[in-house]
Amino acid sequence: MQLQADLLGVPVQRPAVTETTALGAAYLAGLAVGYWSGLEEITTQWRADAEFTPAMTAERRDVLYAGWQRAVERARGWVQ
């Protein structure tokens, strides 16, 4: 998560419940059967476990991004 925050240049929050796909399905099922009154009630259930703030310099981020772009460009011609 720290790498994501560094590369995006914005804070990134990690939810307390990391199985968000399963949790989303459970929330939708709860909505369907009337367990939850609406999306507003569901949003009150969300909790952050940690927040990661950008710590990488812009120069380092640019170097890493340029390397990633080179790797993507090389991979494009991998299979003909």
Rosetta silent file (secondary structure, phi, psi, omega in degrees, C-alpha in Angstrom):
SEQUENCE: MQLQADLLGVPVQRPAVTETTALGAAYLAGLAVGYWSGLEEITTQWRADAEFTPAMTAERRDVLYAGWQRAVERARGWVQ
SCORE:     score description
SCORE:     0.000 S_00000001
   1 L     0.000  -33.947  178.489    0.000    0.000    0.000 S_00000001
   2 H   -62.961  -40.952  179.344    2.920    2.311    0.679 S_00000001
   3 H   -62.480  -40.719  177.636    4.171    1.808   -2.874 S_00000001
   4 H   -61.811  -45.968  178.639    0.734    2.677   -4.240 S_00000001
   5 H   -60.936  -42.879  179.923    0.618    5.858   -2.168 S_00000001
   6 H   -63.063  -46.462 -175.826    4.132    6.771   -3.286 S_00000001
   7 H   -73.455  -33.861  179.337    3.472    6.157   -6.983 S_00000001
   8 H   -81.593  -23.818 -179.064    0.049    7.793   -7.007 S_00000001
   9 L    74.384   23.799  179.232    1.185   10.726   -4.888 S_00000001
  10 L  -138.352  156.095  175.157   -1.961   10.562   -2.723 S_00000001
  11 L   -64.404  143.791  178.392   -2.851    9.006    0.644 S_00000001
  12 E  -125.048  129.177  177.907   -4.161    5.434    0.421 S_00000001
  13 E  -101.653  138.025  174.307   -6.342    3.875    3.096 S_00000001
  14 E  -101.339  126.482 -178.868   -6.382    0.159    3.830 S_00000001
  15 E   -71.592  154.854  176.859   -9.780   -1.041    5.085 S_00000001
  16 L   -62.469  -37.979  176.597  -10.100   -2.978    8.331 S_00000001
  17 L  -100.065  110.623 -176.227  -11.802   -5.753    6.347 S_00000001
  18 L   -84.840  -14.836  177.524   -9.487   -6.627    3.473 S_00000001
  19 L   -84.304   64.347 -172.442  -11.844   -9.183    1.888 S_00000001
  20 H   -69.013  -27.366  177.730  -13.748   -6.391    0.188 S_00000001
  21 H   -65.889  -48.596  178.375  -15.120   -8.535   -2.643 S_00000001
  22 H   -64.974  -40.423  179.694  -16.831  -10.915   -0.222 S_00000001
  23 H   -63.710  -41.278  177.651  -17.928   -8.039    1.983 S_00000001
  24 H   -61.775  -42.006  177.745  -19.464   -6.234   -0.987 S_00000001
  25 H   -63.432  -40.733  178.885  -21.392   -9.346   -1.969 S_00000001
  26 H   -65.410  -41.485  177.298  -22.632   -9.709    1.608 S_00000001
  27 H   -61.208  -43.695  179.475  -23.723   -6.061    1.692 S_00000001
  28 H   -64.405  -40.165  176.996  -25.622   -6.474   -1.579 S_00000001
  29 H   -63.336  -42.266  177.682  -27.318   -9.619   -0.292 S_00000001
  30 H   -62.047  -37.827  175.412  -28.253   -7.757    2.879 S_00000001
  31 H   -63.907  -42.370 -176.617  -29.738   -4.952    0.807 S_00000001
  32 H   -63.525  -34.395 -177.740  -31.727   -7.449   -1.255 S_00000001
  33 L   -98.476    3.234  176.443  -33.352   -9.042    1.794 S_00000001
  34 L    86.414   10.543  178.493  -33.885   -5.791    3.667 S_00000001
  35 L   -65.683  -43.281  177.323  -31.231   -6.259    6.338 S_00000001
  36 L   -98.622  141.657 -179.785  -29.706   -2.871    5.452 S_00000001
  37 L   -75.789  -24.028 -179.971  -31.969    0.135    5.015 S_00000001
  38 L   172.022 -177.829 -178.377  -29.808    1.537    2.222 S_00000001
  39 H   -63.730  -32.243 -179.696  -26.339    2.452    1.067 S_00000001
  40 H   -60.161  -40.850  179.528  -26.076    5.188    3.675 S_00000001
  41 H   -67.580  -38.541  179.355  -26.309    2.617    6.463 S_00000001
  42 H   -64.567  -40.805 -178.024  -23.694    0.411    4.822 S_00000001
  43 H   -63.109  -24.358  178.129  -21.225    3.279    4.483 S_00000001
  44 L   -72.874  -12.870 -178.249  -21.305    3.772    8.258 S_00000001
  45 L   -84.055  -17.985 -174.227  -19.841    0.258    8.646 S_00000001
  46 L   -71.703  135.685  177.062  -16.580    1.038    6.829 S_00000001
  47 L  -135.728  140.660  175.564  -13.442    1.418    8.956 S_00000001
  48 E   -86.992  141.638  174.685   -9.861    2.159    8.006 S_00000001
  49 E   -94.252  -38.258 -177.853   -7.095   -0.057    9.377 S_00000001
  50 E  -157.699  155.263  174.250   -4.189    2.102    8.210 S_00000001
  51 E  -126.050  134.106 -179.144   -3.399    5.102    6.036 S_00000001
  52 E  -111.593  124.729 -179.419   -0.299    5.355    3.902 S_00000001
  53 L  -106.051  147.441 -179.334    0.924    8.789    2.909 S_00000001
  54 L   -57.947  133.112  179.630    3.271    9.486   -0.004 S_00000001
  55 L  -129.524   -4.065 -176.436    6.891    9.483    1.111 S_00000001
  56 L   -87.899  143.933  176.390    8.751    9.086   -2.188 S_00000001
  57 L   -71.040  154.731  178.380   10.365   12.031   -3.911 S_00000001
  58 H   -61.027  -36.534 -179.496    8.942   13.130   -7.242 S_00000001
  59 H   -63.854  -44.496  179.761   12.282   12.402   -8.881 S_00000001
  60 H   -65.896  -41.493  178.084   12.303    8.782   -7.641 S_00000001
  61 H   -59.967  -42.653  179.597    8.670    8.319   -8.670 S_00000001
  62 H   -63.503  -39.994  178.910    9.483    9.578  -12.171 S_00000001
  63 H   -64.261  -45.539  179.825   12.416    7.147  -12.479 S_00000001
  64 H   -65.493  -40.815  179.939   10.270    4.183  -11.408 S_00000001
  65 H   -65.186  -40.593  178.148    7.415    5.192  -13.694 S_00000001
  66 H   -62.830  -39.755  177.210    9.780    5.519  -16.665 S_00000001
  67 H   -64.654  -40.172  177.815   11.110    2.015  -15.940 S_00000001
  68 H   -63.732  -42.269  178.922    7.568    0.642  -15.779 S_00000001
  69 H   -61.873  -40.508  177.521    6.751    2.297  -19.120 S_00000001
  70 H   -62.730  -41.591 -179.750    9.848    0.679  -20.701 S_00000001
  71 H   -64.364  -41.647  178.350    8.799   -2.729  -19.350 S_00000001
  72 H   -63.946  -42.961 -179.628    5.269   -2.346  -20.738 S_00000001
  73 H   -62.466  -41.039  177.853    6.601   -1.309  -24.118 S_00000001
  74 H   -66.390  -37.163 -178.354    8.884   -4.372  -24.263 S_00000001
  75 H   -71.017  -24.162 -178.422    6.058   -6.677  -23.223 S_00000001
  76 H   -61.321  -33.240 -178.906    3.772   -5.421  -26.000 S_00000001
  77 L   -96.805   12.280 -174.514    5.796   -7.224  -28.648 S_00000001
  78 L   -60.979  -48.392 -177.685    6.288  -10.399  -26.618 S_00000001
  79 L  -113.809  131.417  179.337    3.800  -12.583  -28.518 S_00000001
  80 L  -101.310    0.000    0.000    3.271  -12.251  -32.241 S_00000001
